[in-house]
Every structure is written in C-alpha cells, then in structure tokens.
GROMACS .gro file of N, CA and C in nm:
model
  537
    1MET      N    1  10.995   7.205   9.275
    1MET     CA    2  10.860   7.250   9.302
    1MET      C    3  10.852   7.316   9.441
    2ARG      N    4  10.928   7.263   9.537
    2ARG     CA    5  10.929   7.322   9.671
    2ARG      C    6  10.987   7.463   9.669
    3ARG      N    7  11.088   7.485   9.587
    3ARG     CA    8  11.149   7.617   9.578
    3ARG      C    9  11.051   7.718   9.518
    4ILE      N   10  10.978   7.676   9.417
    4ILE     CA   11  10.874   7.763   9.359
    4ILE      C   12  10.770   7.796   9.466
    5ASN      N   13  10.735   7.696   9.546
    5ASN     CA   14  10.636   7.716   9.651
    5ASN      C   15  10.684   7.820   9.753
    6ILE      N   16  10.813   7.822   9.783
    6ILE     CA   17  10.867   7.922   9.877
    6ILE      C   18  10.844   8.062   9.821
    7PHE      N   19  10.872   8.082   9.693
    7PHE     CA   20  10.850   8.214   9.633
    7PHE      C   21  10.701   8.250   9.631
    8VAL      N   22  10.616   8.151   9.608
    8VAL     CA   23  10.472   8.174   9.610
    8VAL      C   24  10.429   8.215   9.751
    9ILE      N   25  10.482   8.148   9.852
    9ILE     CA   26  10.448   8.181   9.991
    9ILE      C   27  10.493   8.323  10.025
   10ILE      N   28  10.611   8.361   9.982
   10ILE     CA   29  10.658   8.498  10.007
   10ILE      C   30  10.564   8.598   9.940
   11GLY      N   31  10.520   8.568   9.820
   11GLY     CA   32  10.423   8.654   9.752
   11GLY      C   33  10.291   8.660   9.826
   12ILE      N   34  10.246   8.547   9.880
   12ILE     CA   35  10.122   8.543   9.958
   12ILE      C   36  10.137   8.633  10.081
   13ILE      N   37  10.249   8.621  10.149
   13ILE     CA   38  10.272   8.701  10.270
   13ILE      C   39  10.266   8.851  10.238
   14ILE      N   40  10.335   8.891  10.135
   14ILE     CA   41  10.340   9.033  10.099
   14ILE      C   42  10.202   9.085  10.060
   15THR      N   43  10.134   9.014   9.973
   15THR     CA   44  10.003   9.062   9.928
   15THR      C   45   9.899   9.052  10.039
   16PHE      N   46   9.910   8.949  10.123
   16PHE     CA   47   9.816   8.936  10.235
   16PHE      C   48   9.832   9.052  10.334
   17ILE      N   49   9.956   9.086  10.365
   17ILE     CA   50   9.979   9.196  10.460
   17ILE      C   51   9.918   9.325  10.405
   18PHE      N   52   9.942   9.354  10.278
   18PHE     CA   53   9.885   9.476  10.220
   18PHE      C   54   9.733   9.471  10.223
   19HIS      N   55   9.676   9.358  10.184
   19HIS     CA   56   9.530   9.344  10.180
   19HIS      C   57   9.471   9.355  10.321
   20ALA      N   58   9.531   9.288  10.417
   20ALA     CA   59   9.476   9.287  10.553
   20ALA      C   60   9.486   9.425  10.618
   21VAL      N   61   9.598   9.494  10.598
   21VAL     CA   62   9.613   9.626  10.659
   21VAL      C   63   9.515   9.725  10.596
   22SER      N   64   9.510   9.729  10.464
   22SER     CA   65   9.419   9.825  10.400
   22SER      C   66   9.273   9.789  10.426
   23GLY      N   67   9.242   9.659  10.429
   23GLY     CA   68   9.105   9.618  10.460
   23GLY      C   69   9.067   9.649  10.604
   24SER      N   70   9.160   9.628  10.698
   24SER     CA   71   9.132   9.659  10.838
   24SER      C   72   9.112   9.808  10.860
   25ILE      N   73   9.195   9.887  10.797
   25ILE     CA   74   9.180  10.033  10.808
   25ILE      C   75   9.044  10.075  10.754
   26ARG      N   76   9.003  10.014  10.645
   26ARG     CA   77   8.871  10.044  10.588
   26ARG      C   78   8.760  10.001  10.684
   27LEU      N   79   8.775   9.885  10.749
   27LEU     CA   80   8.673   9.839  10.843
   27LEU      C   81   8.667   9.927  10.967
   28PHE      N   82   8.781   9.987  11.004
   28PHE     CA   83   8.782  10.080  11.117
   28PHE      C   84   8.710  10.211  11.081
   29GLY      N   85   8.688  10.236  10.954
   29GLY     CA   86   8.612  10.353  10.913
   29GLY      C   87   8.691  10.455  10.834
   30ALA      N   88   8.818  10.433  10.814
   30ALA     CA   89   8.899  10.526  10.735
   30ALA      C   90   8.906  10.477  10.591
   31ASP      N   91   8.931  10.569  10.500
   31ASP     CA   92   8.943  10.530  10.361
   31ASP      C   93   9.087  10.489  10.334
   32ALA      N   94   9.108  10.361  10.304
   32ALA     CA   95   9.243  10.311  10.282
   32ALA      C   96   9.270  10.283  10.135
   33GLY      N   97   9.180  10.323  10.050
   33GLY     CA   98   9.198  10.293   9.909
   33GLY      C   99   9.153  10.150   9.881
   34SER      N  100   9.156  10.114   9.757
   34SER     CA  101   9.109   9.982   9.718
   34SER      C  102   9.220   9.878   9.732
   35ALA      N  103   9.183   9.765   9.787
   35ALA     CA  104   9.278   9.655   9.803
   35ALA      C  105   9.239   9.538   9.714
   36GLN      N  106   9.158   9.565   9.613
   36GLN     CA  107   9.109   9.456   9.529
   36GLN      C  108   9.221   9.392   9.448
   37LEU      N  109   9.314   9.470   9.399
   37LEU     CA  110   9.424   9.411   9.323
   37LEU      C  111   9.507   9.318   9.409
   38SER      N  112   9.540   9.363   9.530
   38SER     CA  113   9.619   9.277   9.620
   38SER      C  114   9.539   9.154   9.661
   39ALA      N  115   9.407   9.169   9.680
   39ALA     CA  116   9.324   9.055   9.717
   39ALA      C  117   9.320   8.952   9.604
   40ARG      N  118   9.306   9.000   9.483
   40ARG     CA  119   9.302   8.907   9.369
   40ARG      C  120   9.437   8.839   9.346
   41LEU      N  121   9.544   8.915   9.358
   41LEU     CA  122   9.677   8.858   9.343
   41LEU      C  123   9.704   8.757   9.454
   42CYS      N  124   9.665   8.791   9.576
   42CYS     CA  125   9.684   8.699   9.689
   42CYS      C  126   9.603   8.571   9.666
   43MET      N  127   9.480   8.584   9.618
   43MET     CA  128   9.397   8.467   9.592
   43MET      C  129   9.457   8.380   9.483
   44PHE      N  130   9.511   8.442   9.378
   44PHE     CA  131   9.579   8.366   9.273
   44PHE      C  132   9.698   8.288   9.331
   45LEU      N  133   9.778   8.356   9.413
   45LEU     CA  134   9.894   8.291   9.473
   45LEU      C  135   9.852   8.179   9.568
   46VAL      N  136   9.743   8.199   9.640
   46VAL     CA  137   9.692   8.094   9.728
   46VAL      C  138   9.650   7.972   9.646
   47LEU      N  139   9.586   7.996   9.532
   47LEU     CA  140   9.546   7.884   9.446
   47LEU      C  141   9.669   7.809   9.393
   48VAL      N  142   9.773   7.882   9.354
   48VAL     CA  143   9.897   7.818   9.310
   48VAL      C  144   9.957   7.737   9.424
   49HIS      N  145   9.957   7.794   9.545
   49HIS     CA  146  10.009   7.725   9.664
   49HIS      C  147   9.929   7.597   9.692
   50VAL      N  148   9.797   7.605   9.680
   50VAL     CA  149   9.712   7.487   9.702
   50VAL      C  150   9.743   7.379   9.598
   51ILE      N  151   9.761   7.419   9.475
   51ILE     CA  152   9.793   7.321   9.370
   51ILE      C  153   9.928   7.254   9.397
   52ILE      N  154  10.028   7.334   9.431
   52ILE     CA  155  10.161   7.278   9.457
   52ILE      C  156  10.157   7.184   9.577
   53THR      N  157  10.095   7.227   9.687
   53THR     CA  158  10.092   7.141   9.806
   53THR      C  159  10.006   7.018   9.784
   54THR      N  160   9.902   7.029   9.701
   54THR     CA  161   9.823   6.910   9.669
   54THR      C  162   9.907   6.810   9.592
   55ILE      N  163   9.984   6.857   9.495
   55ILE     CA  164  10.073   6.769   9.419
   55ILE      C  165  10.175   6.703   9.512
   56LEU      N  166  10.234   6.782   9.601
   56LEU     CA  167  10.333   6.726   9.695
   56LEU      C  168  10.269   6.626   9.791
   57THR      N  169  10.146   6.653   9.833
   57THR     CA  170  10.076   6.560   9.922
   57THR      C  171  10.041   6.430   9.851
   58VAL      N  172   9.997   6.440   9.728
   58VAL     CA  173   9.966   6.319   9.650
   58VAL      C  174  10.092   6.236   9.630
   59ARG      N  175  10.204   6.302   9.600
   59ARG     CA  176  10.331   6.230   9.587
   59ARG      C  177  10.367   6.158   9.717
   60THR      N  178  10.345   6.225   9.829
   60THR     CA  179  10.372   6.164   9.959
   60THR      C  180  10.283   6.043   9.981
   61LEU      N  181  10.156   6.056   9.949
   61LEU     CA  182  10.063   5.943   9.966
   61LEU      C  183  10.100   5.826   9.876
   62LEU      N  184  10.143   5.855   9.753
   62LEU     CA  185  10.186   5.747   9.664
   62LEU      C  186  10.311   5.678   9.716
   63THR      N  187  10.402   5.754   9.771
   63THR     CA  188  10.523   5.696   9.830
   63THR      C  189  10.489   5.609   9.950
   64ILE      N  190  10.395   5.654  10.031
   64ILE     CA  191  10.352   5.576  10.147
   64ILE      C  192  10.288   5.447  10.101
   65LYS      N  193  10.205   5.454   9.999
   65LYS     CA  194  10.138   5.335   9.947
   65LYS      C  195  10.241   5.237   9.890
   66LYS      N  196  10.339   5.291   9.817
   66LYS     CA  197  10.441   5.206   9.755
   66LYS      C  198  10.526   5.136   9.861
   67SER      N  199  10.563   5.208   9.966
   67SER     CA  200  10.650   5.150  10.069
   67SER      C  201  10.573   5.062  10.166
   68GLY      N  202  10.444   5.086  10.180
   68GLY     CA  203  10.365   5.007  10.274
   68GLY      C  204  10.380   5.052  10.418
   69ARG      N  205  10.454   5.156  10.441
   69ARG     CA  206  10.477   5.209  10.576
   69ARG      C  207  10.433   5.356  10.579
   70GLY      N  208  10.333   5.385  10.659
   70GLY     CA  209  10.284   5.522  10.665
   70GLY      C  210  10.349   5.606  10.771
   71TYR      N  211  10.386   5.544  10.882
   71TYR     CA  212  10.443   5.617  10.997
   71TYR      C  213  10.358   5.740  11.029
   72PHE      N  214  10.227   5.720  11.032
   72PHE     CA  215  10.136   5.831  11.054
   72PHE      C  216  10.164   5.899  11.188
   73ARG      N  217  10.183   5.820  11.290
   73ARG     CA  218  10.207   5.875  11.425
   73ARG      C  219  10.333   5.963  11.428
   74GLU      N  220  10.436   5.922  11.358
   74GLU     CA  221  10.561   5.997  11.355
   74GLU      C  222  10.552   6.123  11.270
   75ASN      N  223  10.454   6.128  11.182
   75ASN     CA  224  10.439   6.241  11.090
   75ASN      C  225  10.315   6.324  11.119
   76LEU      N  226  10.272   6.328  11.244
   76LEU     CA  227  10.149   6.402  11.278
   76LEU      C  228  10.161   6.551  11.247
   77LEU      N  229  10.277   6.610  11.270
   77LEU     CA  230  10.294   6.752  11.242
   77LEU      C  231  10.283   6.779  11.091
   78PHE      N  232  10.341   6.691  11.010
   78PHE     CA  233  10.328   6.704  10.865
   78PHE      C  234  10.181   6.704  10.824
   79TRP      N  235  10.103   6.609  10.879
   79TRP     CA  236   9.962   6.599  10.843
   79TRP      C  237   9.882   6.715  10.901
   80ALA      N  238   9.921   6.765  11.018
   80ALA     CA  239   9.854   6.883  11.074
   80ALA      C  240   9.874   7.004  10.981
   81ARG      N  241   9.995   7.015  10.925
   81ARG     CA  242  10.021   7.124  10.831
   81ARG      C  243   9.932   7.114  10.708
   82ARG      N  244   9.923   6.995  10.652
   82ARG     CA  245   9.842   6.976  10.531
   82ARG      C  246   9.694   6.997  10.561
   83ILE      N  247   9.645   6.936  10.668
   83ILE     CA  248   9.503   6.946  10.701
   83ILE      C  249   9.465   7.089  10.736
   84SER      N  250   9.550   7.159  10.809
   84SER     CA  251   9.518   7.299  10.843
   84SER      C  252   9.512   7.386  10.718
   85GLY      N  253   9.597   7.356  10.622
   85GLY     CA  254   9.594   7.431  10.496
   85GLY      C  255   9.465   7.410  10.420
   86PHE      N  256   9.423   7.284  10.413
   86PHE     CA  257   9.297   7.256  10.344
   86PHE      C  258   9.178   7.308  10.425
   87ALA      N  259   9.187   7.302  10.559
   87ALA     CA  260   9.081   7.355  10.643
   87ALA      C  261   9.070   7.507  10.629
   88LEU      N  262   9.180   7.572  10.600
   88LEU     CA  263   9.182   7.718  10.582
   88LEU      C  264   9.100   7.761  10.461
   89LEU      N  265   9.082   7.671  10.366
   89LEU     CA  266   9.005   7.706  10.246
   89LEU      C  267   8.859   7.737  10.278
   90ILE      N  268   8.804   7.672  10.380
   90ILE     CA  269   8.662   7.693  10.413
   90ILE      C  270   8.638   7.836  10.462
   91PRO      N  271   8.708   7.883  10.568
   91PRO     CA  272   8.684   8.022  10.608
   91PRO      C  273   8.731   8.124  10.504
   92LEU      N  274   8.826   8.085  10.420
   92LEU     CA  275   8.869   8.176  10.314
   92LEU      C  276   8.757   8.199  10.214
   93VAL      N  277   8.688   8.093  10.176
   93VAL     CA  278   8.573   8.106  10.086
   93VAL      C  279   8.462   8.187  10.154
   94MET      N  280   8.442   8.163  10.285
   94MET     CA  281   8.343   8.242  10.359
   94MET      C  282   8.381   8.390  10.357
   95HIS      N  283   8.511   8.420  10.369
   95HIS     CA  284   8.559   8.557  10.365
   95HIS      C  285   8.526   8.621  10.230
   96LEU      N  286   8.543   8.545  10.124
   96LEU     CA  287   8.511   8.597   9.991
   96LEU      C  288   8.363   8.633   9.980
   97PHE      N  289   8.277   8.547  10.034
   97PHE     CA  290   8.134   8.574  10.028
   97PHE      C  291   8.094   8.691  10.117
   98VAL      N  292   8.155   8.702  10.234
   98VAL     CA  293   8.120   8.809  10.327
   98VAL      C  294   8.157   8.945  10.272
   99PHE      N  295   8.275   8.955  10.211
   99PHE     CA  296   8.324   9.085  10.167
   99PHE      C  297   8.320   9.101  10.015
  100SER      N  298   8.223   9.040   9.951
  100SER     CA  299   8.216   9.054   9.805
  100SER      C  300   8.121   9.165   9.762
  101GLY      N  301   8.038   9.217   9.850
  101GLY     CA  302   7.941   9.320   9.812
  101GLY      C  303   7.999   9.459   9.821
  102THR      N  304   8.041   9.514   9.709
  102THR     CA  305   8.095   9.650   9.709
  102THR      C  306   8.014   9.737   9.617
  103GLY      N  307   8.010   9.864   9.650
  103GLY     CA  308   7.946   9.962   9.563
  103GLY      C  309   8.050  10.021   9.470
  104ASP      N  310   8.011  10.123   9.397
  104ASP     CA  311   8.105  10.187   9.305
  104ASP      C  312   8.212  10.265   9.380
  105GLU      N  313   8.168  10.354   9.471
  105GLU     CA  314   8.264  10.438   9.541
  105GLU      C  315   8.275  10.402   9.688
  106ALA      N  316   8.165  10.371   9.752
  106ALA     CA  317   8.166  10.342   9.895
  106ALA      C  318   8.160  10.192   9.915
  107TYR      N  319   8.227  10.146  10.021
  107TYR     CA  320   8.226  10.004  10.051
  107TYR      C  321   8.102   9.973  10.134
  108ARG      N  322   8.023   9.879  10.087
  108ARG     CA  323   7.900   9.841  10.157
  108ARG      C  324   7.888   9.690  10.162
  109LEU      N  325   7.832   9.642  10.272
  109LEU     CA  326   7.797   9.502  10.283
  109LEU      C  327   7.646   9.490  10.289
  110VAL      N  328   7.596   9.378  10.244
  110VAL     CA  329   7.453   9.354  10.253
  110VAL      C  330   7.415   9.334  10.399
  111LEU      N  331   7.494   9.257  10.472
  111LEU     CA  332   7.466   9.228  10.612
  111LEU      C  333   7.596   9.184  10.679
  112PHE      N  334   7.620   9.230  10.800
  112PHE     CA  335   7.735   9.183  10.876
  112PHE      C  336   7.686   9.148  11.016
  113ASN      N  337   7.633   9.027  11.028
  113ASN     CA  338   7.574   8.983  11.154
  113ASN      C  339   7.675   8.902  11.236
  114SER      N  340   7.627   8.844  11.344
  114SER     CA  341   7.714   8.767  11.435
  114SER      C  342   7.777   8.647  11.365
  115GLY      N  343   7.702   8.580  11.280
  115GLY     CA  344   7.756   8.465  11.208
  115GLY      C  345   7.873   8.503  11.118
  116ARG      N  346   7.861   8.614  11.051
  116ARG     CA  347   7.970   8.660  10.964
  116ARG      C  348   8.091   8.704  11.045
  117LEU      N  349   8.066   8.767  11.160
  117LEU     CA  350   8.178   8.803  11.248
  117LEU      C  351   8.251   8.677  11.295
  118ILE      N  352   8.176   8.577  11.337
  118ILE     CA  353   8.237   8.452  11.383
  118ILE      C  354   8.316   8.387  11.270
  119SER      N  355   8.263   8.391  11.148
  119SER     CA  356   8.335   8.330  11.036
  119SER      C  357   8.468   8.400  11.010
  120GLN      N  358   8.474   8.531  11.032
  120GLN     CA  359   8.599   8.604  11.008
  120GLN      C  360   8.699   8.581  11.120
  121ILE      N  361   8.650   8.568  11.243
  121ILE     CA  362   8.740   8.535  11.353
  121ILE      C  363   8.791   8.392  11.337
  122LEU      N  364   8.706   8.304  11.286
  122LEU     CA  365   8.750   8.167  11.256
  122LEU      C  366   8.859   8.167  11.150
  123LEU      N  367   8.847   8.254  11.050
  123LEU     CA  368   8.951   8.267  10.948
  123LEU      C  369   9.084   8.304  11.013
  124ALA      N  370   9.082   8.402  11.102
  124ALA     CA  371   9.206   8.443  11.169
  124ALA      C  372   9.262   8.330  11.256
  125ALA      N  373   9.176   8.256  11.324
  125ALA     CA  374   9.223   8.148  11.411
  125ALA      C  375   9.285   8.034  11.331
  126VAL      N  376   9.220   7.993  11.223
  126VAL     CA  377   9.274   7.884  11.141
  126VAL      C  378   9.402   7.930  11.071
  127LEU      N  379   9.404   8.055  11.028
  127LEU     CA  380   9.525   8.110  10.966
  127LEU      C  381   9.640   8.112  11.067
  128ALA      N  382   9.611   8.151  11.190
  128ALA     CA  383   9.715   8.152  11.294
  128ALA      C  384   9.770   8.012  11.318
  129PHE      N  385   9.682   7.912  11.323
  129PHE     CA  386   9.728   7.774  11.343
  129PHE      C  387   9.813   7.728  11.225
  130HIS      N  388   9.769   7.759  11.104
  130HIS     CA  389   9.844   7.718  10.985
  130HIS      C  390   9.982   7.784  10.982
  131ILE      N  391   9.988   7.910  11.018
  131ILE     CA  392  10.116   7.979  11.022
  131ILE      C  393  10.204   7.920  11.132
  132LEU      N  394  10.144   7.895  11.248
  132LEU     CA  395  10.219   7.839  11.361
  132LEU      C  396  10.285   7.706  11.325
  133THR      N  397  10.212   7.621  11.257
  133THR     CA  398  10.267   7.489  11.223
  133THR      C  399  10.364   7.494  11.106
  134ASN      N  400  10.363   7.603  11.030
  134ASN     CA  401  10.446   7.608  10.910
  134ASN      C  402  10.562   7.706  10.916
  135ILE      N  403  10.581   7.773  11.028
  135ILE     CA  404  10.691   7.869  11.037
  135ILE      C  405  10.826   7.800  11.022
  136HIS      N  406  10.845   7.690  11.093
  136HIS     CA  407  10.975   7.622  11.088
  136HIS      C  408  11.011   7.575  10.947
  137PRO      N  409  10.922   7.502  10.876
  137PRO     CA  410  10.960   7.462  10.740
  137PRO      C  411  10.980   7.580  10.645
  138PHE      N  412  10.906   7.688  10.667
  138PHE     CA  413  10.925   7.807  10.585
  138PHE      C  414  11.063   7.866  10.607
  139LEU      N  415  11.103   7.879  10.733
  139LEU     CA  416  11.234   7.934  10.764
  139LEU      C  417  11.346   7.845  10.710
  140VAL      N  418  11.329   7.715  10.718
  140VAL     CA  419  11.426   7.622  10.660
  140VAL      C  420  11.432   7.642  10.509
  141GLY      N  421  11.314   7.658  10.447
  141GLY     CA  422  11.307   7.674  10.302
  141GLY      C  423  11.375   7.800  10.251
  142ILE      N  424  11.373   7.907  10.332
  142ILE     CA  425  11.439   8.030  10.287
  142ILE      C  426  11.583   8.039  10.337
  143GLY      N  427  11.628   7.936  10.410
  143GLY     CA  428  11.768   7.929  10.449
  143GLY      C  429  11.805   7.997  10.579
  144VAL      N  430  11.710   8.020  10.668
  144VAL     CA  431  11.739   8.083  10.797
  144VAL      C  432  11.797   7.979  10.891
  145LYS      N  433  11.908   8.012  10.956
  145LYS     CA  434  11.975   7.917  11.045
  145LYS      C  435  11.925   7.925  11.189
  146GLU      N  436  11.889   8.043  11.238
  146GLU     CA  437  11.843   8.062  11.376
  146GLU      C  438  11.690   8.050  11.382
  147HIS      N  439  11.640   7.926  11.371
  147HIS     CA  440  11.495   7.904  11.363
  147HIS      C  441  11.421   7.947  11.488
  148LYS      N  442  11.470   7.908  11.604
  148LYS     CA  443  11.394   7.930  11.728
  148LYS      C  444  11.378   8.077  11.760
  149ILE      N  445  11.482   8.154  11.745
  149ILE     CA  446  11.475   8.297  11.776
  149ILE      C  447  11.382   8.368  11.679
  150ILE      N  448  11.400   8.344  11.552
  150ILE     CA  449  11.319   8.411  11.451
  150ILE      C  450  11.175   8.360  11.453
  151SER      N  451  11.155   8.232  11.483
  151SER     CA  452  11.018   8.179  11.492
  151SER      C  453  10.939   8.249  11.600
  152ALA      N  454  11.001   8.269  11.716
  152ALA     CA  455  10.932   8.337  11.825
  152ALA      C  456  10.899   8.481  11.786
  153ASP      N  457  10.992   8.549  11.722
  153ASP     CA  458  10.967   8.687  11.676
  153ASP      C  459  10.853   8.691  11.575
  154MET      N  460  10.857   8.598  11.479
  154MET     CA  461  10.752   8.594  11.377
  154MET      C  462  10.616   8.562  11.439
  155LEU      N  463  10.612   8.470  11.534
  155LEU     CA  464  10.485   8.437  11.599
  155LEU      C  465  10.427   8.557  11.673
  156PHE      N  466  10.514   8.634  11.736
  156PHE     CA  467  10.467   8.753  11.806
  156PHE      C  468  10.408   8.853  11.707
  157VAL      N  469  10.479   8.879  11.599
  157VAL     CA  470  10.432   8.975  11.498
  157VAL      C  471  10.302   8.926  11.435
  158VAL      N  472  10.295   8.798  11.401
  158VAL     CA  473  10.173   8.743  11.341
  158VAL      C  474  10.057   8.753  11.439
  159SER      N  475  10.081   8.725  11.566
  159SER     CA  476   9.975   8.733  11.667
  159SER      C  477   9.920   8.876  11.678
  160VAL      N  478  10.009   8.973  11.685
  160VAL     CA  479   9.966   9.113  11.693
  160VAL      C  480   9.891   9.152  11.567
  161PHE      N  481   9.941   9.110  11.453
  161PHE     CA  482   9.879   9.143  11.325
  161PHE      C  483   9.738   9.084  11.315
  162LEU      N  484   9.723   8.956  11.351
  162LEU     CA  485   9.591   8.893  11.344
  162LEU      C  486   9.496   8.951  11.448
  163LEU      N  487   9.549   8.991  11.564
  163LEU     CA  488   9.466   9.058  11.665
  163LEU      C  489   9.415   9.191  11.609
  164PHE      N  490   9.499   9.263  11.537
  164PHE     CA  491   9.459   9.388  11.472
  164PHE      C  492   9.345   9.362  11.373
  165CYS      N  493   9.358   9.257  11.294
  165CYS     CA  494   9.255   9.222  11.196
  165CYS      C  495   9.124   9.183  11.265
  166CYS      N  496   9.134   9.101  11.371
  166CYS     CA  497   9.013   9.063  11.445
  166CYS      C  498   8.949   9.185  11.509
  167GLY      N  499   9.031   9.275  11.559
  167GLY     CA  500   8.978   9.400  11.615
  167GLY      C  501   8.901   9.479  11.510
  168ALA      N  502   8.954   9.482  11.388
  168ALA     CA  503   8.884   9.553  11.280
  168ALA      C  504   8.750   9.488  11.249
  169PHE      N  505   8.746   9.354  11.248
  169PHE     CA  506   8.619   9.284  11.226
  169PHE      C  507   8.519   9.318  11.336
  170CYS      N  508   8.566   9.319  11.461
  170CYS     CA  509   8.478   9.348  11.575
  170CYS      C  510   8.429   9.492  11.573
  171VAL      N  511   8.517   9.587  11.543
  171VAL     CA  512   8.477   9.727  11.535
  171VAL      C  513   8.374   9.745  11.423
  172TYR      N  514   8.399   9.682  11.311
  172TYR     CA  515   8.303   9.694  11.201
  172TYR      C  516   8.169   9.633  11.240
  173TYR      N  517   8.172   9.519  11.308
  173TYR     CA  518   8.049   9.455  11.354
  173TYR      C  519   7.973   9.549  11.448
  174LEU      N  520   8.043   9.611  11.543
  174LEU     CA  521   7.980   9.702  11.638
  174LEU      C  522   7.924   9.825  11.567
  175ARG      N  523   7.998   9.877  11.470
  175ARG     CA  524   7.948   9.990  11.392
  175ARG      C  525   7.824   9.950  11.313
  176TRP      N  526   7.826   9.829  11.258
  176TRP     CA  527   7.712   9.779  11.180
  176TRP      C  528   7.590   9.763  11.269
  177MET      N  529   7.609   9.710  11.390
  177MET     CA  530   7.497   9.687  11.481
  177MET      C  531   7.442   9.821  11.537
  178ALA      N  532   7.525   9.925  11.539
  178ALA     CA  533   7.480  10.056  11.588
  178ALA      C  534   7.382  10.122  11.491
  179TYR      N  535   7.388  10.084  11.364
  179TYR     CA  536   7.299  10.145  11.264
  179TYR      C  537   7.175  10.068  11.255
   0.00000   0.00000   0.00000
C-alpha cells in the first residue's frame, strides 16, 4: 500500500504543478488555458492519498493500542506529518469554494476579498509545512540515497514555486480591488 501511495504522490505532484502554474498565469491576467482536467485529476489523487494514509494511520493506532506503548513523544514528526495532511484538507476545501465560479469562456469569481486571499495564502503555508515534513520519507520511498542534498534543493524549488503562487493570489486580489 505504501508503494501505491508513492505513485499517487508522484501523480499529485505532476498534476498539482500543472494546475498551479496554469492557474497562477491565469490569475496574473494571461490566458493559460483550462486547468480543470488537471485540477480534477489532482483532487482524485489527493482523495486516494487521503484514503491510503487514513488506512495506514488507523493501522498504526491499532498497533499502538495492541502493544500498549504509544511512544508519542518519540514519534512527534510522524504525527506532525499526519496532522498536517489532515489540516491541509480545510484550506483545500476553501480553495475549491473560492475558485469554483467560472463562466463559459472567461474566468470570473463572485468575490475575491481579503478573507479569500488569506485562505489561499493559508493553503500555501499549510502545503509548505506538509511538504517540508514529508520530503525525507518521500525521498526514501522513491529510493534516493542522498537525502540531505536533494531535500535542500527540493525545499528551495518548492519555496520559490509557492511564492509564485502566493504572488499570483496577491496580484489577482489587487486587480480585483482595483475594479
């Protein structure tokens, strides 16, 4: 099940990058084409990932109950990974509601106020934390031996990428407030 999850995560990464880049370009004001297919595929993969990690977490909880030893303090990073993943679902659902209003040809929102901007920046922040805590197990899962070097490179790329996305949200907010 963990191996399947690795392939699901790789699919999430690929579809998320396409969706985020095309969506950001659209928020900057250029026509980037429709990213609905990638968004729907990414959401499907996220749901599969949530189901798999929920099953793995329940198995872990049952094992802890059976053994009588939780070692919670020693496994704080494990629990931070799980909790951040479940916490990510809240801003993800908010993202779906914020960007669900589309027209036939032109992309339109009903309203993009300060609260919606904050919700999207929160999405990027929680996503960054979730990625930060999960880079090492992901790299182990795909068989990378040089974790520290590649982790630092990946964190830099992810940081720049999420900054680009937050910039797109802010530019769109400023454009919205100008009208």
